[in-house]
Amino acid sequence: MRAWAYMLGGLIVWTVHFFAIYIAASVFPGLPLGHVLTLLITLACLAADAWLIVRLRVPSGGDDFREWMRKLALVGAGISAISVLWQGLPALIV
Amino acid sequence: MSSETGFDPALYDRFPTKGERPAGELKQLEDIWCKPKGWELLTAVNNNYIGFFYVATAFAFFLLAGVLALVMRVQLALPLMGVLPQETYNQFFTMHGTVMMFLFAVPAMEAMAVLLLPQMLAARDLPFPRLSAYAFWAYAVGGLCFFASLFVGLAPDGGWFMYPPYTSTTYSPGINADFWLLGIGFIEISAIAGAIEIIVGALRTRAPGMTLAKMPIYAWAMLVFGVMIIIGFPSVILCTLLLELERAFNWPFFDATRGGDPLLWQHLFWFFGHPEVYIIFLPASGLVSMVIAAVNRTPLVGHNLIVLAFLATGFISFGVWSHHMFTTGMPTLSVSFFSAASMAVSVPAGIQVFSWIATFAMGRARYNTPTLFLLGGLITFVIGGLTGVMVAMVPFDWQAHDSYFIVAHLHYVLIGGMVFPFFAALYYWTPMTSSRALSERLGKWIFWLMFAGMQVTFLPMHLTGFMGMPRRVYTYLPGRDWDLLNMISTVGAFLFGAGVLLFLIDCARNMRFTTDNDAGNVYRGGTLEWLPTGLYSTRSIPVVKSRYPLWDDPDLPKDVEEGRYFLPNSATGLRETIVTSPLRAEPQYVQIMPGPSPWPLLAAIFTAGFFMILTIQAYYTAFANGVLAIACILRWMWDTDRLVPDKKVDVGAGIMLPTYRTGPGTHGWWAMIILLIVVGMIFTMSVFGYFYLYGIHPQFWIKPPDVTWLVPILLGHGGGAGLAILARYMLARENTELWTPGVLICCAAASLLFGFGVDCWNWTAHGLWPTASGQGAIVYAFQSLQGILVFICVLMAGYLSARNSRALIVCPRNNTMDLVVMFMCYTAVEGIAAALIARLFPGPF
Ligand code: HEM
């Protein structure tokens, strides 16, 4: 399980972000609180992604397979950061 | 090199072994995995047979749904045509869409996996061969009955997504809609059975050394596909169940006048429905990625990125369901989230497309039939993808919604993303199951007819849509300038049909099913399915050192065939395969596999019978079918989970592996966890429904019963779980009496039944009835789900006691016992969660 969480960490952050902002927007429809919560959740998830990226940048020192997992996780976290930002942007513009 | 399980990777260096293998080994393998003869074919469970039947059946449904499409196109060729009356047209487009999506696209992809995965992973078979057989037969028998409803005018007519209130009894009083709701029921069961098989197969039966990094890209696609089914299908299982409950018993889930809400259906349906598109596309993309590498004779460019793209698609596709509901008036902020996610999901698809283009650029493509289908699919899919990004823009979607623009878009995506890759795969892999390859000359004709037909049919539909023609209309008036475009579309559809007809001719001329004399690696693929095989799959199971083992080690086929790798014989004298660890594929134990059996077939017939007969409201007969289906399943299970005399066996080169394992590492445990995720997702979606209905219509809600009633309910459920765990603990104690575990498990089931009974009684005594309001309906939906689980627990307790009495529950650990205990604990947790939610939220306001 730990290995999967390691490999999919970035994508899990993205999922948590998506559902959290969806719930925030549905529970407070049309209210400024919905926007504020969205921004806060987005910042928190971006921080989580940044933390993942910093940790994953260092080579694991393991064999080829371990390195393969690390690289997959690193790119996943990068993609997640961009997606989280993209997904949170509507709170600033609508 | 590090290890995942303690297995020493240096042991791989013992392979390929030297010296001759003893005579008679191969004969023994052939005898154990012998061919079924005559009627025995019906009892076959081997993936070579089931996979082939499965692909052929899925293709037959493609043909049937295609014929419906052609008739519809004739009806639309000119204004005011009289080929199909309005009601029949409605049934035709509903059946066409439903059959294409549920009986062709998803099953065709599962079918390919049943056929290809074991070969590609060099496993002797998928881990649960009888489950594959059951999934196939339930689908084939049920699917045909479902389709037959068309001939008696009872086919569903509410569109493939069956929106209420149109499909409620008020507006659809006949049993047509019930056919859809129950008909989809067994397809869901079959899809989930297939997904369990595929996930466990891809993670636990890979050839030793095939780490996740070396796993073929197709297996990755199928892994993500399986997980998506597990997460997505529960939602449609739930919504079909709820709508059927509403129709049969008047529980108002979707009735806005009584505190239900029709949009709940749309949320639940599309939470499944949109990922469904990727469920169809991902495996096709896996197939494309395999074939593209082979026809270009170069490794796939961006393999790791494609893996990531699959994973990202798996996640993001669950965040886009509401883009089918942009016109329903959701809060603006939510709409923008879904719009953003819908655009984001095109990024992984883009990664795949660019990787494929790069692979073409790097390799030396040969323009044979599979290549043509790949390129045709790519072009068509990209066009569909672009119109997809267009409709992801909310203001554009408001204009294009429900017009022919959408019909064009969805066909571009489905045909480009799934049908053309499927044909590429059929051409590419036919030499693996047939003694002759399909004809290249005819193949090119077929491709050009289908490709041209596709464009001629659907390109003009974008315009027809822009010019205002709505989808799902059985005819139109002259003088709207739609006539010519529609005529062109109809001509195109017949071109497409001609291509498919020619394909049938090609199959009739060249397809000769075989299990041991295939045409071989005509297209020079580099992966393991091209090793020489018999019904036992490969003679020995190779150690995998790269992604394209056949390209990197030209001696591999010979060494494998001479038995120089793992399991060159039958170590236990039974059907068996090696179970390996999920990450690094290190050998863990030898799994004994079940052989041919009539029970999966019979269970499938009765399952399909149960659902279909329920539709025509012959309740007693349906019930009898249900009981028989359960009896057959229990009978098939009875033979499984047995010990063999040798605790450890030599699997080659002196490496010894156990023949029986228990606990979290076993394939059975994995399957149960996956099943529990399915059940958990059904419950999670019903919790979503609960909060959703409260959020929309709080005025219909009444105060829940007093919270002190939670005490006996929680005690019942908690006691059930505790007793089940105690039974497992007692089994491991040396001085336990023979009957103790069975009795404890029965007490556990009784305790769960008690908790459930008190919960139900408490609500009725409180005066809330399921027909009263949305709250009543959803609370009793919780109870119904719990009731089903408790019923299964009671069955399991009976089954386990019966095995116990026959001394089949062996000490100190036993898989059947472990799985029953897990299921009971889960049932307790769900029962407790349901009781708490319904009483504490929104609470005694
Ligand atoms: C050349 C082959 C095909 C033709 C000529 C065709 C034609 C049609 C037509 C005429 C409709 C009804 C449009 C309407 O009245 O709104 C339709 C709907 C649909 N088709 Fe196809 N189709 C073809 C292939 C496919 C394939 C391969 C799939 C899926 C894998 C598919 C999935 C659907 C779906 C989901 C619908 C929507 C049904 C609904 O509105 O409920 N079609 N198609």
Coordinates of N, CA and C in Angstrom, one line a residue, chain B residues 581-762:
Chain B
S581 N 4.6 -11.3 -6.8 CA 4.3 -10.2 -6.0 C 3.9 -9.0 -6.9
P582 N 3.1 -8.1 -6.3 CA 2.5 -7.0 -7.2 C 3.5 -6.0 -7.8
L583 N 4.6 -5.7 -7.1 CA 5.5 -4.6 -7.7 C 6.6 -5.2 -8.5
R584 N 7.3 -6.2 -7.9 CA 8.5 -6.7 -8.6 C 8.3 -8.1 -9.2
A585 N 7.1 -8.6 -9.1 CA 6.8 -9.9 -9.7 C 7.8 -11.0 -9.2
E586 N 8.0 -11.1 -7.9 CA 8.8 -12.2 -7.4 C 7.9 -13.4 -7.1
P587 N 8.4 -14.5 -7.5 CA 7.5 -15.7 -7.3 C 7.2 -15.9 -5.8
Q588 N 5.9 -16.2 -5.5 CA 5.5 -16.3 -4.1 C 4.9 -17.7 -3.8
Y589 N 4.0 -18.1 -4.6 CA 3.5 -19.5 -4.3 C 2.8 -20.0 -5.6
V590 N 2.6 -21.3 -5.6 CA 1.9 -22.0 -6.7 C 0.4 -22.0 -6.5
Q591 N -0.3 -21.4 -7.4 CA -1.8 -21.4 -7.2 C -2.4 -22.6 -8.0
I592 N -3.2 -23.3 -7.3 CA -3.9 -24.5 -8.0 C -5.1 -23.9 -8.6
M593 N -5.3 -24.2 -9.9 CA -6.5 -23.6 -10.6 C -7.5 -24.6 -10.9
P594 N -8.8 -24.1 -10.9 CA -9.9 -25.1 -11.1 C -10.0 -25.4 -12.6
G595 N -10.5 -26.6 -12.9 CA -10.6 -27.1 -14.3 C -12.0 -26.8 -14.8
P596 N -12.3 -27.5 -15.9 CA -13.7 -27.3 -16.5 C -14.8 -27.6 -15.6
S597 N -15.9 -26.9 -15.7 CA -17.0 -27.2 -14.8 C -18.3 -26.6 -15.4
P598 N -19.4 -27.4 -15.3 CA -20.7 -26.8 -15.8 C -21.3 -25.8 -14.9
W599 N -20.8 -25.6 -13.7 CA -21.5 -24.8 -12.7 C -21.4 -23.3 -13.1
P600 N -20.3 -22.7 -13.6 CA -20.3 -21.3 -14.0 C -21.4 -21.1 -15.1
L601 N -21.5 -22.0 -16.0 CA -22.5 -21.8 -17.1 C -23.9 -21.8 -16.5
L602 N -24.2 -22.8 -15.7 CA -25.5 -22.9 -15.1 C -25.8 -21.7 -14.2
A603 N -24.8 -21.3 -13.4 CA -25.0 -20.1 -12.5 C -25.3 -18.9 -13.4
A604 N -24.6 -18.8 -14.5 CA -24.9 -17.6 -15.4 C -26.3 -17.6 -16.0
I605 N -26.7 -18.8 -16.4 CA -28.0 -18.9 -17.0 C -29.1 -18.5 -16.0
F606 N -28.9 -19.0 -14.8 CA -29.9 -18.7 -13.8 C -29.8 -17.2 -13.4
T607 N -28.6 -16.6 -13.4 CA -28.5 -15.2 -13.0 C -29.2 -14.4 -14.1
A608 N -28.9 -14.7 -15.3 CA -29.6 -13.9 -16.4 C -31.1 -14.1 -16.3
G609 N -31.5 -15.4 -16.0 CA -32.9 -15.7 -15.9 C -33.6 -14.9 -14.8
F610 N -32.9 -14.8 -13.7 CA -33.4 -14.0 -12.5 C -33.7 -12.6 -13.0
F611 N -32.8 -11.9 -13.6 CA -33.0 -10.5 -13.9 C -34.1 -10.4 -15.0
M612 N -34.0 -11.3 -16.0 CA -34.9 -11.1 -17.1 C -36.4 -11.4 -16.7
I613 N -36.5 -12.5 -15.9 CA -37.9 -12.9 -15.6 C -38.5 -11.9 -14.6
L614 N -37.6 -11.3 -13.8 CA -38.1 -10.2 -12.9 C -38.8 -9.1 -13.7
T615 N -38.2 -8.8 -14.9 CA -38.8 -7.8 -15.7 C -40.2 -8.0 -16.1
I616 N -40.5 -9.3 -16.4 CA -41.9 -9.6 -16.8 C -42.8 -9.9 -15.6
Q617 N -42.3 -9.5 -14.4 CA -43.0 -9.6 -13.1 C -43.5 -11.0 -12.8
A618 N -42.8 -12.0 -13.3 CA -43.1 -13.4 -12.8 C -42.2 -13.6 -11.6
Y619 N -42.6 -13.1 -10.4 CA -41.7 -13.0 -9.3 C -41.3 -14.4 -8.8
Y620 N -42.2 -15.4 -8.7 CA -41.8 -16.6 -8.1 C -40.8 -17.3 -9.0
T621 N -41.0 -17.3 -10.3 CA -40.0 -18.0 -11.2 C -38.7 -17.2 -11.1
A622 N -38.7 -15.9 -11.1 CA -37.5 -15.2 -11.0 C -36.8 -15.5 -9.7
F623 N -37.5 -15.6 -8.6 CA -36.9 -16.0 -7.3 C -36.3 -17.4 -7.4
A624 N -37.0 -18.3 -8.0 CA -36.5 -19.7 -8.1 C -35.2 -19.6 -8.9
N625 N -35.1 -18.8 -9.9 CA -33.9 -18.7 -10.7 C -32.7 -18.1 -9.8
G626 N -33.1 -17.2 -9.0 CA -32.1 -16.6 -8.1 C -31.5 -17.6 -7.2
V627 N -32.4 -18.4 -6.6 CA -32.0 -19.5 -5.6 C -31.1 -20.5 -6.4
L628 N -31.5 -20.8 -7.6 CA -30.7 -21.8 -8.3 C -29.3 -21.2 -8.7
A629 N -29.3 -19.9 -9.0 CA -28.0 -19.3 -9.4 C -27.1 -19.4 -8.1
I630 N -27.6 -19.1 -7.0 CA -26.8 -19.1 -5.8 C -26.3 -20.5 -5.5
A631 N -27.2 -21.5 -5.7 CA -26.8 -22.9 -5.4 C -25.7 -23.3 -6.3
C632 N -25.8 -22.9 -7.6 CA -24.7 -23.2 -8.6 C -23.4 -22.6 -8.2
I633 N -23.5 -21.3 -7.8 CA -22.2 -20.6 -7.4 C -21.6 -21.4 -6.2
L634 N -22.4 -21.7 -5.2 CA -21.9 -22.4 -4.0 C -21.3 -23.7 -4.4
R635 N -21.9 -24.4 -5.3 CA -21.4 -25.7 -5.8 C -20.1 -25.6 -6.4
W636 N -19.9 -24.5 -7.3 CA -18.6 -24.3 -8.0 C -17.6 -24.0 -7.0
M637 N -17.9 -23.2 -5.9 CA -16.9 -22.8 -4.9 C -16.5 -24.0 -4.1
W638 N -17.4 -25.0 -3.9 CA -17.1 -26.1 -3.0 C -15.8 -26.8 -3.4
D639 N -15.5 -26.9 -4.7 CA -14.3 -27.6 -5.1 C -13.0 -26.8 -4.8
T640 N -13.2 -25.5 -4.6 CA -12.0 -24.7 -4.5 C -11.4 -24.7 -3.1
D641 N -10.3 -24.0 -2.9 CA -9.6 -23.8 -1.6 C -9.4 -25.2 -0.9
R642 N -8.7 -26.1 -1.6 CA -8.3 -27.4 -1.1 C -6.8 -27.5 -1.0
L643 N -6.4 -28.2 0.0 CA -4.9 -28.5 0.1 C -4.5 -29.6 -0.8
V644 N -3.2 -29.5 -1.3 CA -2.7 -30.7 -2.0 C -1.6 -31.3 -1.1
P645 N -1.3 -32.6 -1.4 CA -0.4 -33.3 -0.5 C 0.9 -32.6 -0.3
D646 N 1.5 -32.1 -1.4 CA 2.9 -31.5 -1.2 C 2.7 -30.1 -0.7
K647 N 3.4 -29.8 0.4 CA 3.3 -28.4 0.9 C 4.1 -27.4 0.1
K648 N 5.3 -28.0 -0.4 CA 6.1 -27.2 -1.2 C 6.5 -28.0 -2.4
V649 N 6.7 -27.3 -3.6 CA 7.1 -28.0 -4.8 C 8.2 -27.3 -5.5
D650 N 9.0 -28.0 -6.3 CA 10.1 -27.5 -7.1 C 9.5 -26.9 -8.3
V651 N 9.7 -25.5 -8.5 CA 9.1 -24.9 -9.7 C 10.1 -24.7 -10.8
G652 N 11.3 -25.4 -10.7 CA 12.3 -25.2 -11.7 C 13.6 -24.8 -11.0
A653 N 14.7 -25.3 -11.5 CA 16.0 -24.9 -11.0 C 16.2 -25.0 -9.5
G654 N 15.4 -26.0 -8.9 CA 15.5 -26.2 -7.5 C 14.8 -25.2 -6.6
I655 N 14.1 -24.3 -7.2 CA 13.4 -23.2 -6.4 C 12.1 -23.8 -5.9
M656 N 12.0 -23.8 -4.5 CA 10.8 -24.4 -3.9 C 9.7 -23.3 -3.6
L657 N 8.5 -23.6 -3.9 CA 7.4 -22.6 -3.6 C 6.3 -23.4 -2.9
P658 N 5.6 -22.7 -1.9 CA 4.5 -23.3 -1.2 C 3.3 -23.5 -2.2
T659 N 2.4 -24.5 -1.9 CA 1.3 -24.7 -2.7 C 0.0 -24.1 -2.1
Y660 N 0.1 -23.7 -0.8 CA -1.1 -23.1 -0.2 C -0.6 -21.9 0.7
R661 N -1.3 -20.8 0.5 CA -0.9 -19.6 1.3 C -2.2 -19.0 1.8
T662 N -2.1 -18.4 2.9 CA -3.3 -17.6 3.5 C -2.8 -16.2 3.8
G663 N -3.8 -15.3 4.1 CA -3.5 -14.0 4.5 C -3.5 -13.0 3.4
P664 N -3.0 -11.7 3.7 CA -3.2 -10.6 2.8 C -2.4 -10.8 1.4
G665 N -1.5 -11.7 1.4 CA -0.7 -11.9 0.1 C -1.4 -12.7 -0.9
T666 N -2.6 -13.3 -0.6 CA -3.1 -14.3 -1.5 C -4.0 -13.7 -2.6
H667 N -4.2 -14.4 -3.7 CA -5.0 -13.8 -4.7 C -6.5 -13.7 -4.3
G668 N -6.9 -14.7 -3.4 CA -8.3 -14.6 -2.9 C -8.6 -13.4 -2.1
W669 N -7.6 -13.1 -1.2 CA -7.7 -11.9 -0.4 C -7.9 -10.7 -1.2
W670 N -7.0 -10.6 -2.3 CA -7.1 -9.4 -3.1 C -8.4 -9.3 -3.8
A671 N -9.0 -10.4 -4.2 CA -10.3 -10.4 -4.9 C -11.3 -9.9 -3.9
M672 N -11.3 -10.4 -2.7 CA -12.3 -10.0 -1.7 C -12.1 -8.5 -1.4
I673 N -10.9 -8.0 -1.3 CA -10.7 -6.5 -1.1 C -11.4 -5.7 -2.2
I674 N -11.1 -6.2 -3.4 CA -11.7 -5.5 -4.6 C -13.2 -5.5 -4.5
L675 N -13.8 -6.7 -4.2 CA -15.2 -6.8 -4.1 C -15.7 -5.8 -3.0
L676 N -15.0 -5.8 -1.9 CA -15.5 -4.9 -0.8 C -15.4 -3.4 -1.3
I677 N -14.4 -3.1 -2.1 CA -14.4 -1.7 -2.6 C -15.6 -1.4 -3.4
V678 N -16.0 -2.4 -4.2 CA -17.2 -2.2 -5.0 C -18.4 -2.0 -4.1
V679 N -18.6 -2.8 -3.1 CA -19.7 -2.7 -2.2 C -19.6 -1.3 -1.5
G680 N -18.4 -1.0 -1.1 CA -18.2 0.3 -0.4 C -18.5 1.5 -1.2
M681 N -18.2 1.4 -2.5 CA -18.5 2.5 -3.4 C -20.0 2.6 -3.6
I682 N -20.7 1.5 -3.7 CA -22.2 1.5 -3.8 C -22.7 2.3 -2.6
F683 N -22.2 1.9 -1.4 CA -22.7 2.6 -0.2 C -22.3 4.1 -0.2
T684 N -21.1 4.4 -0.6 CA -20.6 5.8 -0.7 C -21.5 6.6 -1.6
M685 N -21.9 6.1 -2.7 CA -22.7 6.8 -3.6 C -24.1 7.0 -3.0
S686 N -24.6 6.0 -2.2 CA -25.9 6.2 -1.6 C -25.8 7.2 -0.5
V687 N -24.7 7.4 0.1 CA -24.5 8.4 1.1 C -24.5 9.8 0.4
F688 N -23.9 9.8 -0.7 CA -24.0 11.1 -1.5 C -25.4 11.4 -1.8
G689 N -26.2 10.4 -2.2 CA -27.6 10.6 -2.5 C -28.4 11.1 -1.3
Y690 N -28.0 10.6 -0.2 CA -28.7 11.0 1.1 C -28.5 12.5 1.3
F691 N -27.2 12.9 1.3 CA -26.9 14.3 1.5 C -27.5 15.2 0.4
Y692 N -27.4 14.7 -0.8 CA -27.9 15.5 -1.9 C -29.4 15.7 -1.7
L693 N -30.2 14.7 -1.4 CA -31.6 14.9 -1.3 C -31.9 15.8 -0.1
Y694 N -31.2 15.7 1.0 CA -31.4 16.6 2.1 C -31.1 18.0 1.6
G695 N -30.0 18.2 0.9 CA -29.6 19.5 0.5 C -30.6 20.2 -0.4
I696 N -31.3 19.4 -1.2 CA -32.2 20.0 -2.2 C -33.6 20.2 -1.6
H697 N -34.1 19.3 -0.8 CA -35.4 19.4 -0.3 C -35.5 19.2 1.2
P698 N -34.9 20.0 2.0 CA -34.9 19.7 3.5 C -36.3 19.8 4.1
Q699 N -37.2 20.5 3.4 CA -38.5 20.6 4.0 C -39.3 19.3 4.1
F700 N -38.9 18.3 3.3 CA -39.6 17.0 3.4 C -39.1 16.1 4.5
W701 N -38.0 16.6 5.2 CA -37.4 15.6 6.1 C -38.0 15.7 7.5
I702 N -38.1 14.5 8.2 CA -38.6 14.5 9.5 C -37.5 14.2 10.5
K703 N -37.8 14.4 11.8 CA -36.8 14.1 12.8 C -36.5 12.6 12.8
P704 N -35.2 12.1 13.0 CA -35.0 10.7 13.1 C -35.4 10.1 14.4
P705 N -35.4 8.8 14.6 CA -35.7 8.2 15.9 C -34.7 8.6 16.9
D706 N -35.1 8.3 18.2 CA -34.2 8.7 19.3 C -32.8 8.0 19.2
V707 N -31.7 8.7 19.5 CA -30.4 8.1 19.3 C -30.1 6.9 20.2
T708 N -30.9 6.8 21.3 CA -30.6 5.6 22.2 C -30.8 4.3 21.5
W709 N -31.6 4.4 20.4 CA -31.8 3.1 19.6 C -30.5 2.7 18.9
L710 N -29.6 3.6 18.9 CA -28.3 3.2 18.3 C -27.6 2.1 19.1
V711 N -27.9 2.1 20.4 CA -27.1 1.1 21.2 C -27.3 -0.3 20.8
P712 N -28.6 -0.8 20.7 CA -28.7 -2.2 20.2 C -28.2 -2.4 18.8
I713 N -28.4 -1.4 18.0 CA -28.0 -1.6 16.6 C -26.5 -1.7 16.5
L714 N -25.8 -0.8 17.2 CA -24.3 -0.9 17.1 C -23.8 -2.2 17.8
L715 N -24.5 -2.6 18.9 CA -24.1 -3.8 19.6 C -24.3 -5.0 18.6
G716 N -25.4 -5.0 17.9 CA -25.6 -6.2 17.0 C -24.5 -6.2 15.9
H717 N -24.2 -5.1 15.3 CA -23.2 -5.1 14.2 C -21.8 -5.4 14.8
G718 N -21.5 -4.6 15.9 CA -20.2 -4.8 16.5 C -20.0 -6.2 17.0
G719 N -21.0 -6.7 17.6 CA -20.9 -8.1 18.1 C -20.7 -9.1 16.9
G720 N -21.4 -8.8 15.8 CA -21.2 -9.7 14.6 C -19.7 -9.7 14.2
A721 N -19.2 -8.5 14.1 CA -17.8 -8.5 13.7 C -16.9 -9.2 14.7
G722 N -17.1 -8.9 16.0 CA -16.3 -9.5 17.0 C -16.3 -11.0 17.0
L723 N -17.5 -11.5 16.9 CA -17.6 -13.0 16.8 C -16.9 -13.6 15.6
A724 N -17.0 -12.9 14.5 CA -16.4 -13.4 13.3 C -14.8 -13.4 13.5
I725 N -14.3 -12.4 14.1 CA -12.9 -12.3 14.3 C -12.5 -13.4 15.3
L726 N -13.4 -13.6 16.3 CA -13.1 -14.7 17.3 C -13.0 -16.0 16.7
A727 N -13.9 -16.3 15.7 CA -13.9 -17.6 15.0 C -12.6 -17.8 14.3
R728 N -12.1 -16.8 13.7 CA -10.8 -16.9 13.0 C -9.7 -17.2 14.0
Y729 N -9.8 -16.5 15.2 CA -8.8 -16.7 16.2 C -8.8 -18.1 16.7
M730 N -10.0 -18.6 17.0 CA -10.2 -19.9 17.5 C -9.7 -21.0 16.6
L731 N -9.8 -20.8 15.3 CA -9.4 -21.8 14.3 C -7.9 -22.0 14.5
A732 N -7.2 -20.9 14.8 CA -5.7 -21.1 14.9 C -5.3 -21.7 16.2
R733 N -6.2 -21.8 17.2 CA -5.8 -22.5 18.5 C -5.8 -24.0 18.3
E734 N -4.7 -24.6 18.9 CA -4.6 -26.0 18.6 C -5.7 -26.9 19.2
N735 N -6.1 -26.5 20.4 CA -7.1 -27.4 21.1 C -8.5 -27.0 20.8
T736 N -8.8 -26.3 19.7 CA -10.1 -25.9 19.4 C -10.9 -27.1 18.9
E737 N -12.2 -27.2 19.4 CA -13.1 -28.3 18.9 C -13.4 -28.1 17.4
L738 N -13.6 -29.2 16.7 CA -13.8 -29.1 15.3 C -15.0 -28.2 14.9
W739 N -16.0 -28.1 15.7 CA -17.2 -27.4 15.3 C -17.2 -25.9 15.7
T740 N -16.2 -25.5 16.6 CA -16.3 -24.2 17.1 C -16.3 -23.1 16.1
P741 N -15.4 -23.0 15.1 CA -15.4 -21.9 14.2 C -16.7 -21.8 13.4
G742 N -17.3 -22.9 13.0 CA -18.6 -22.8 12.3 C -19.7 -22.2 13.1
V743 N -19.7 -22.7 14.4 CA -20.8 -22.2 15.3 C -20.6 -20.7 15.5
L744 N -19.4 -20.3 15.7 CA -19.1 -18.9 16.0 C -19.5 -18.0 14.8
I745 N -19.2 -18.5 13.6 CA -19.6 -17.7 12.4 C -21.1 -17.6 12.3
C746 N -21.8 -18.7 12.6 CA -23.3 -18.6 12.6 C -23.8 -17.6 13.6
C747 N -23.2 -17.6 14.8 CA -23.6 -16.6 15.8 C -23.3 -15.2 15.3
A748 N -22.2 -15.0 14.6 CA -21.8 -13.7 14.0 C -22.9 -13.2 13.1
A749 N -23.3 -14.2 12.2 CA -24.3 -13.8 11.2 C -25.6 -13.4 11.9
A750 N -26.0 -14.2 13.0 CA -27.2 -13.9 13.7 C -27.1 -12.6 14.3
S751 N -26.0 -12.2 14.8 CA -25.8 -10.9 15.5 C -26.0 -9.8 14.5
L752 N -25.4 -10.0 13.3 CA -25.6 -9.0 12.2 C -27.1 -8.8 11.9
L753 N -27.7 -10.0 11.8 CA -29.1 -10.0 11.4 C -29.9 -9.2 12.5
F754 N -29.6 -9.4 13.7 CA -30.2 -8.7 14.8 C -30.1 -7.2 14.7
G755 N -28.8 -6.7 14.4 CA -28.6 -5.3 14.3 C -29.4 -4.7 13.1
F756 N -29.4 -5.5 12.1 CA -30.2 -5.0 10.9 C -31.7 -4.9 11.2
G757 N -32.2 -6.0 11.8 CA -33.6 -6.1 12.2 C -34.0 -4.9 13.0
V758 N -33.2 -4.6 14.1 CA -33.6 -3.5 15.0 C -33.6 -2.2 14.2
D759 N -32.6 -2.0 13.3 CA -32.5 -0.8 12.6 C -33.8 -0.6 11.7
C760 N -34.2 -1.6 11.0 CA -35.4 -1.5 10.1 C -36.6 -1.2 11.0
W761 N -36.8 -2.0 12.0 CA -38.0 -1.9 12.9 C -38.1 -0.5 13.5
N762 N -36.9 0.0 13.9 CA -36.9 1.3 14.5 C -37.4 2.4 13.6

